[in-house]
mmCIF file of C-alpha atoms and ligand atoms in Angstrom:
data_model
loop_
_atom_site.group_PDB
_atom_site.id
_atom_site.type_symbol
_atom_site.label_atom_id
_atom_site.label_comp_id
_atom_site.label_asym_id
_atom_site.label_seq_id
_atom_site.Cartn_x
_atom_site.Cartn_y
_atom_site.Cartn_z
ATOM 1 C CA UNK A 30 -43.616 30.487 -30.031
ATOM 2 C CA UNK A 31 -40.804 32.570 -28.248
ATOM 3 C CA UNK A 32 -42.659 31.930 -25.073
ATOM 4 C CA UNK A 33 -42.910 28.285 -25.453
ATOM 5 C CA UNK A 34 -39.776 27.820 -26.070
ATOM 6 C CA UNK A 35 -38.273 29.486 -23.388
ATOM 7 C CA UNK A 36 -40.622 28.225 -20.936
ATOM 8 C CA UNK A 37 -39.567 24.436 -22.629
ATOM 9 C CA UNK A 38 -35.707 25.563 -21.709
ATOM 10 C CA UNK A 39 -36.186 26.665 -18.719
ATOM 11 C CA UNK A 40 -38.230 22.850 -17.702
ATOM 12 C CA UNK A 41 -35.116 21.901 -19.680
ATOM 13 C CA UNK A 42 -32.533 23.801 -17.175
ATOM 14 C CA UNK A 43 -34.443 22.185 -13.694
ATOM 15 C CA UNK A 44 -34.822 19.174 -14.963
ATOM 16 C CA UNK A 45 -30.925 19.338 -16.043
ATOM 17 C CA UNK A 46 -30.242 20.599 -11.940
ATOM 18 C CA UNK A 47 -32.257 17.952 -10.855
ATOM 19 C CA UNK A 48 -30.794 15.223 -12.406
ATOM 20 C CA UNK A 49 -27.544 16.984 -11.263
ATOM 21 C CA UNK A 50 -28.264 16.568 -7.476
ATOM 22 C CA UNK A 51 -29.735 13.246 -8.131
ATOM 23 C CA UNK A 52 -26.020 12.525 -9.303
ATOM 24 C CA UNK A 53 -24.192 14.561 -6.503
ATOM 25 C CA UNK A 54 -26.259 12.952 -4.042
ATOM 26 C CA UNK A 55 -25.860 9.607 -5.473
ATOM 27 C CA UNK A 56 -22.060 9.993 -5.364
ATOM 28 C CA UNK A 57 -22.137 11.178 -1.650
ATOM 29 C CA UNK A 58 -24.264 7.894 -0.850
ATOM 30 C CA UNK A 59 -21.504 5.914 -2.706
ATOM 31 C CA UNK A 60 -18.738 7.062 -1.170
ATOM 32 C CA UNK A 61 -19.554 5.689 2.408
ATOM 33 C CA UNK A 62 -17.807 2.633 2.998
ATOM 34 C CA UNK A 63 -20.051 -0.553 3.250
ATOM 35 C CA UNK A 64 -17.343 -2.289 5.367
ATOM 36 C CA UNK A 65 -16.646 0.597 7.264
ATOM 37 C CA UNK A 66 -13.136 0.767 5.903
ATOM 38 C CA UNK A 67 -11.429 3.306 3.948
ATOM 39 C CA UNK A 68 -12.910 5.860 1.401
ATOM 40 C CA UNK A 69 -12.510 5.866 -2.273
ATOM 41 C CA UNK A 70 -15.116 9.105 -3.015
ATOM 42 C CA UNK A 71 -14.286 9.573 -6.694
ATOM 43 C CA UNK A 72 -11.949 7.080 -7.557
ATOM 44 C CA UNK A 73 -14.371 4.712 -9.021
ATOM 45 C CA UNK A 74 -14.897 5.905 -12.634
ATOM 46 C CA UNK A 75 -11.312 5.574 -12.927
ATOM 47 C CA UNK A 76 -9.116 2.421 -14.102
ATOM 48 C CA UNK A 77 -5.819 2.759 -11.486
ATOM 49 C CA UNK A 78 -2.894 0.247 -12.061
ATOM 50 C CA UNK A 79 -2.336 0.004 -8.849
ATOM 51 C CA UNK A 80 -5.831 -0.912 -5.963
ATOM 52 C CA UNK A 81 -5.193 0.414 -2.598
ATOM 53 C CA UNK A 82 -6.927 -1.356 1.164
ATOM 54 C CA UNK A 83 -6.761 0.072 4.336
ATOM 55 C CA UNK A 84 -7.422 -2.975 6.578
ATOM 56 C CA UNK A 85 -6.764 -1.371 9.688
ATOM 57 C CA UNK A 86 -7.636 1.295 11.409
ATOM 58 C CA UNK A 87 -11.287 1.757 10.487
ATOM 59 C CA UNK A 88 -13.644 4.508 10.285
ATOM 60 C CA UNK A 89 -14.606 5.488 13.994
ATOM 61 C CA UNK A 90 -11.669 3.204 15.757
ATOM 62 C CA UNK A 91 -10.188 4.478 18.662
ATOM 63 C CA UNK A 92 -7.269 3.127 18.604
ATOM 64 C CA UNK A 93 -3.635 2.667 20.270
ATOM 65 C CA UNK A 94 -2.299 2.833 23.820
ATOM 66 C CA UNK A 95 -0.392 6.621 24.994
ATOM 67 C CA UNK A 96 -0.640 7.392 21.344
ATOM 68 C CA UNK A 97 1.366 4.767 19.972
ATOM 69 C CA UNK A 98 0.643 1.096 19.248
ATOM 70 C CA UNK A 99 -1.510 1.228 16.716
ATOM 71 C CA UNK A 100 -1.494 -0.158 13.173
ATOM 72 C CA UNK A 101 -2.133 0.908 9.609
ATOM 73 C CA UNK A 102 -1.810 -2.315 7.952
ATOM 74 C CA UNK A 103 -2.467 -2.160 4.098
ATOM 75 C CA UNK A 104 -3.523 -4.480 0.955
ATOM 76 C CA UNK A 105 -1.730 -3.162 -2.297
ATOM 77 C CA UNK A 106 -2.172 -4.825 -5.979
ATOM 78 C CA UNK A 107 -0.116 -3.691 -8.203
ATOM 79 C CA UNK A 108 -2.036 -4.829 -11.696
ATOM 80 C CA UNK A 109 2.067 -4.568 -13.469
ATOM 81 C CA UNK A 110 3.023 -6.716 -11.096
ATOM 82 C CA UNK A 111 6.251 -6.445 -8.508
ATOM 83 C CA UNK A 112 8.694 -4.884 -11.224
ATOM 84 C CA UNK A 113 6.135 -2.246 -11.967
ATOM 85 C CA UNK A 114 5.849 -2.266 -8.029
ATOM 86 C CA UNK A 115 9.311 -1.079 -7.817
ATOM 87 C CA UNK A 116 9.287 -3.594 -4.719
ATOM 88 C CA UNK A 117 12.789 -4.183 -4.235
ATOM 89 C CA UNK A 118 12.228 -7.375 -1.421
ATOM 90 C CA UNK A 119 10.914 -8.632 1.389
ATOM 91 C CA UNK A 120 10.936 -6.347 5.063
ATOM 92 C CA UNK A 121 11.242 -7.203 9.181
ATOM 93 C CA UNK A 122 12.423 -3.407 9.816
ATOM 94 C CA UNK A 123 12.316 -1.064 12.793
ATOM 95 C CA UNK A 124 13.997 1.222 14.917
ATOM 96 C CA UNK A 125 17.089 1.165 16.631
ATOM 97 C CA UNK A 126 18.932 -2.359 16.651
ATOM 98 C CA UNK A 127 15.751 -3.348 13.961
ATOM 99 C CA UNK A 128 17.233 -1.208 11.243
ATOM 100 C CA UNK A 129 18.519 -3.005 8.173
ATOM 101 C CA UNK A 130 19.452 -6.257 9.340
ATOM 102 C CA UNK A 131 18.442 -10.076 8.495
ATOM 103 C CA UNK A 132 16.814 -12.015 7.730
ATOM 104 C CA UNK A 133 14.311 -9.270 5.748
ATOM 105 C CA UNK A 134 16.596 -5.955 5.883
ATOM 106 C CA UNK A 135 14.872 -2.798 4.771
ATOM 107 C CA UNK A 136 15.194 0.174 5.977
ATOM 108 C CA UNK A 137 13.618 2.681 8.662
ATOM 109 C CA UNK A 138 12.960 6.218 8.754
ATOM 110 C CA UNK A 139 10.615 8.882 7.427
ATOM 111 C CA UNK A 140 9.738 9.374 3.543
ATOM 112 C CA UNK A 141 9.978 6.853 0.539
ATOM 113 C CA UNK A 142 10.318 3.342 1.717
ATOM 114 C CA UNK A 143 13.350 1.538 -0.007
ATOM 115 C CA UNK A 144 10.839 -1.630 -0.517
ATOM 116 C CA UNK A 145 7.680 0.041 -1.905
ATOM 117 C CA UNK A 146 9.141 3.207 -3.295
ATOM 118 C CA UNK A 147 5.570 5.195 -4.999
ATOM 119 C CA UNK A 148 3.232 4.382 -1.621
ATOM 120 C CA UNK A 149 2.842 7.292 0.387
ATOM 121 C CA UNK A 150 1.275 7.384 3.657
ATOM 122 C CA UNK A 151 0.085 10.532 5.602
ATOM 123 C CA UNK A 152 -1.418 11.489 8.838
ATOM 124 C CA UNK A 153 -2.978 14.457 9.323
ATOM 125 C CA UNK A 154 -1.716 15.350 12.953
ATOM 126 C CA UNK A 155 1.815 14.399 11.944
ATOM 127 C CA UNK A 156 4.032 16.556 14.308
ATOM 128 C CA UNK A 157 6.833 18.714 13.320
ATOM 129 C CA UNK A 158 8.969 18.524 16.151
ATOM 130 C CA UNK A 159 10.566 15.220 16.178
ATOM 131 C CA UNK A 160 13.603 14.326 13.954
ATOM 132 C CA UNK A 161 12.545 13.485 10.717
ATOM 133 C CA UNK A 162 8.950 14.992 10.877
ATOM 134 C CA UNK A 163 7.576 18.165 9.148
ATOM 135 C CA UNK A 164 4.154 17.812 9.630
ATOM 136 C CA UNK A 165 1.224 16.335 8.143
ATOM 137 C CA UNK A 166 2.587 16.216 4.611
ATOM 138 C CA UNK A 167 5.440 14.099 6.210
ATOM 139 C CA UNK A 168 5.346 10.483 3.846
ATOM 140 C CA UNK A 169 5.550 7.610 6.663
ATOM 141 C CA UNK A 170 6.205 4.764 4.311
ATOM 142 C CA UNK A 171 9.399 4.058 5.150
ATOM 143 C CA UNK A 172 8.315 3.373 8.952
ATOM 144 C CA UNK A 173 6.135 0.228 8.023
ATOM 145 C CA UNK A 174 7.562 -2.376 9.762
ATOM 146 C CA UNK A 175 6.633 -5.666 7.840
ATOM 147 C CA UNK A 176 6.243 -5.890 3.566
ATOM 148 C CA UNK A 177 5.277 -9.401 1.993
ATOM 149 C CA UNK A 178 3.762 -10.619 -0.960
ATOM 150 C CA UNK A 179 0.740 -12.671 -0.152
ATOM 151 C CA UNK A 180 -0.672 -13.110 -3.768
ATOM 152 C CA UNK A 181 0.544 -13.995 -7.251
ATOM 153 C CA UNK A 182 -2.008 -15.481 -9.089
ATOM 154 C CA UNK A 183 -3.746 -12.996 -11.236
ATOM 155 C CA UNK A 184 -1.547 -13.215 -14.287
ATOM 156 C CA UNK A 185 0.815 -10.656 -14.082
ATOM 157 C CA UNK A 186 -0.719 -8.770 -10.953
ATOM 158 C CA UNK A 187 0.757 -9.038 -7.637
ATOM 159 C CA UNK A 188 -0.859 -8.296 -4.251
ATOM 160 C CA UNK A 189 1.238 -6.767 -0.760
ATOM 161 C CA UNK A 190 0.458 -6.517 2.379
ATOM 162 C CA UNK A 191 2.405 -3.518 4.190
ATOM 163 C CA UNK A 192 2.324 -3.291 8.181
ATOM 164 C CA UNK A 193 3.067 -0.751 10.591
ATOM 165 C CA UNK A 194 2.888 -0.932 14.379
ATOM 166 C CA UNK A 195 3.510 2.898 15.405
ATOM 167 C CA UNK A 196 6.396 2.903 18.084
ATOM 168 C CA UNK A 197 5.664 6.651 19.686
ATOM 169 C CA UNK A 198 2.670 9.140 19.819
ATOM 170 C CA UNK A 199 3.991 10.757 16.358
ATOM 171 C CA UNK A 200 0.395 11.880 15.473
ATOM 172 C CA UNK A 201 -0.621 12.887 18.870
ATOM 173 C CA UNK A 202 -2.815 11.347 21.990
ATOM 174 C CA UNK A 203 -6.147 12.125 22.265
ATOM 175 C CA UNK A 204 -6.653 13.365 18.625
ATOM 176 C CA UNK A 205 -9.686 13.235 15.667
ATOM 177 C CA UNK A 206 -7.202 12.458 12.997
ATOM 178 C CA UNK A 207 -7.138 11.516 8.993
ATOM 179 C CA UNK A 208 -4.802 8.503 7.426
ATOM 180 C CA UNK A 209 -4.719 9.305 4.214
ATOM 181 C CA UNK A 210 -2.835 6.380 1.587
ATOM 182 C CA UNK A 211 -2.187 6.226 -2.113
ATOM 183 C CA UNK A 212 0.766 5.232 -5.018
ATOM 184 C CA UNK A 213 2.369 7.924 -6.513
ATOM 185 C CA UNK A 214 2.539 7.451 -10.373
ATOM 186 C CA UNK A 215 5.415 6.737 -12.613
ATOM 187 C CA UNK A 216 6.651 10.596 -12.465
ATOM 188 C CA UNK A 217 9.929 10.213 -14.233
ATOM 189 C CA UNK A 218 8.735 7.749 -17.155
ATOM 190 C CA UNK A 219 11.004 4.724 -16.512
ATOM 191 C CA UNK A 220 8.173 2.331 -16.047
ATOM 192 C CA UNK A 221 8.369 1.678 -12.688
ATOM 193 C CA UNK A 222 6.248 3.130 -9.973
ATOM 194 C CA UNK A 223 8.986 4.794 -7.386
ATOM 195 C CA UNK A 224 8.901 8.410 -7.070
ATOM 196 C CA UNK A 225 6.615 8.559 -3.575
ATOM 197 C CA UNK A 226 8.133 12.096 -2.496
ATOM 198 C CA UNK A 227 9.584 12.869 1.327
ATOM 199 C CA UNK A 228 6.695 15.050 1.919
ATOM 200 C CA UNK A 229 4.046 15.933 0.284
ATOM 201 C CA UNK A 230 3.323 19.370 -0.138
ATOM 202 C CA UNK A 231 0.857 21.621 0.302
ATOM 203 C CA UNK A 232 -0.155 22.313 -3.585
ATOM 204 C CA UNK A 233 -3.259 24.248 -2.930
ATOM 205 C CA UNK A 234 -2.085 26.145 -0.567
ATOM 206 C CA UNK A 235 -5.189 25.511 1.912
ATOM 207 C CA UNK A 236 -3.104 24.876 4.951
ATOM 208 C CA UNK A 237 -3.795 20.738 5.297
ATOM 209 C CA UNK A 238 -2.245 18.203 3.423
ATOM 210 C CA UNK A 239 -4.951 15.656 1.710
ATOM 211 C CA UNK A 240 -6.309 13.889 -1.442
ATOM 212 C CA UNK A 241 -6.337 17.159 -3.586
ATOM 213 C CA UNK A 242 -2.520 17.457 -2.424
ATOM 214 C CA UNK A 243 -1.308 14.192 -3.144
ATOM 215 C CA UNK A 244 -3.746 13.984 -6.995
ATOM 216 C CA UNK A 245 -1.717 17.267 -7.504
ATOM 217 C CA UNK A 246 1.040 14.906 -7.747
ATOM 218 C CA UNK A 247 -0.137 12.273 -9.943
ATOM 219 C CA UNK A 248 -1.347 8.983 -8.814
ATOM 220 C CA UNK A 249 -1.145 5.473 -9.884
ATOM 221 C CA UNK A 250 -4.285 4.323 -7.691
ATOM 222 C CA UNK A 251 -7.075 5.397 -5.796
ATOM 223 C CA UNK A 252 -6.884 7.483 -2.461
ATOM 224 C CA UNK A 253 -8.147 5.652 0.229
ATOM 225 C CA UNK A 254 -8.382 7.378 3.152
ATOM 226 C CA UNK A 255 -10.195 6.748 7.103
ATOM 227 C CA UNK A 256 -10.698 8.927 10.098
ATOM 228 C CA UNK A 257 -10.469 7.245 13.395
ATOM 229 C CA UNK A 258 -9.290 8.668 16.669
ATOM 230 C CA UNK A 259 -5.888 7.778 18.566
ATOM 231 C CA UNK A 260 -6.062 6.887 21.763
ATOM 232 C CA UNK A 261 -3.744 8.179 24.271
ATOM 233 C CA UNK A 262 -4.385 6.416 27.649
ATOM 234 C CA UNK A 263 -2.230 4.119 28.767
ATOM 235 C CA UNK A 264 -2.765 0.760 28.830
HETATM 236 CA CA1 CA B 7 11.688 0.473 4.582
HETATM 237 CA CA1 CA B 8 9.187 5.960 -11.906
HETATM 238 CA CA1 CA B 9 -3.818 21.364 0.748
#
């Protein structure tokens, strides 16, 4: 009787570890993008408020001229809305002579964006050296150049389209590299999703700055997240 039973546990226990890599593999399978877009491994169980598209780059891209040139160009829906958004208006932005004027004045520079203030952005060859930069936990919202709202008809919701064409090889030329995007949750309780840090740090102290980083902080929406390569020959 002993015997039986423990032989009935242990078809018990492989069937149990079967079952389990049925599931693990199952989730691997789902986690490749069908469009070849961005990767949501993980997020899917999960209700977010806020649904996060990268539309550009792509998986496998090469992309850009002499390291710069090339876009991240999002699709954000904020279920709440724009308030909940913390969108504070429309952006034209850029460097230099670009910065903070009309007719769409936002500002320009590294860290929280002044028009989308929970979306970070990171890159994982982000330099160190230039002003502004500290690496790949740098946030590079506040360097997208063009912010718009391009729908409003889910009751409530609100969808935004956030653009970026990078002016200078801050990520590198000739580099395997990781764009990593998400929205920051409501940190400080005031109903409003706006606490996107300057950088994002290193919580688990594994020497890269990724999705286990920026959940560490507490997100409002998925991670999405592609790997693409950035060209650096000239044009
Ligand atoms: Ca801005
Ligand atoms: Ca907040
Ligand atoms: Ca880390």
């Amino acid at each position: 009787m002993t015997i039986h039973r423990s032989r009935t546990t242990a078809v018990l226990a492989v069937t149990a570890s079967a079952l389990a890599v049925t599931a693990l593999t199952g989730l691997t399978a789902a986690s490749a993008s069908p469009d070849g877009h961005g990767d949501r491994a993980g997020d899917r169980s999960k209700h977010r408020a806020v649904t996060v598209d990268i539309e550009s780059p792509s998986n496998g891209d090469d992309a850009g001229v002499g390291g710069a040139g090339w876009f991240v160009d999002l699709d954000l829906e904020y279920e709440g809305g724009l308030a909940e958004a913390g969108f504070t208006g429309l952006q034209l932005t850029g460097p230099a002579g670009h910065n903070n004027v009309p007719p769409f004045p936002g500002t320009f520079s590294t860290g929280k964006d002044d028009r989308l203030p929970g979306l970070v952005v990171l890159v994982s060859t982000t330099n160190a050296t230039l002003p502004g930069f500290s690496g790949p936990g740098t946030n590079l919202a506040n360097l997208f150049n063009l912010t718009g709202v391009t729908d409003r008809s889910d009751d409530g919701s609100a969808e935004i389209w956030d653009t970026w064409i990078v002016g200078a090889p801050i990520a590198g030329k000739d580099v395997d590299t990781v764009l990593t995007v998400a929205v920051v949750d409501d940190l400080n309780h005031n109903g409003v999703y706006d606490d996107a840090p300057p950088v994002v740090p290193d919580a688990d102290g594994d020497g890269d700055v990724d999705r286990h980083d920026l959940e560490a902080l507490g997100l409002a929406s998925n991670v999405e997240r592609v790997h693409f390569r950035i060209n650096g020959a000239p044009a």
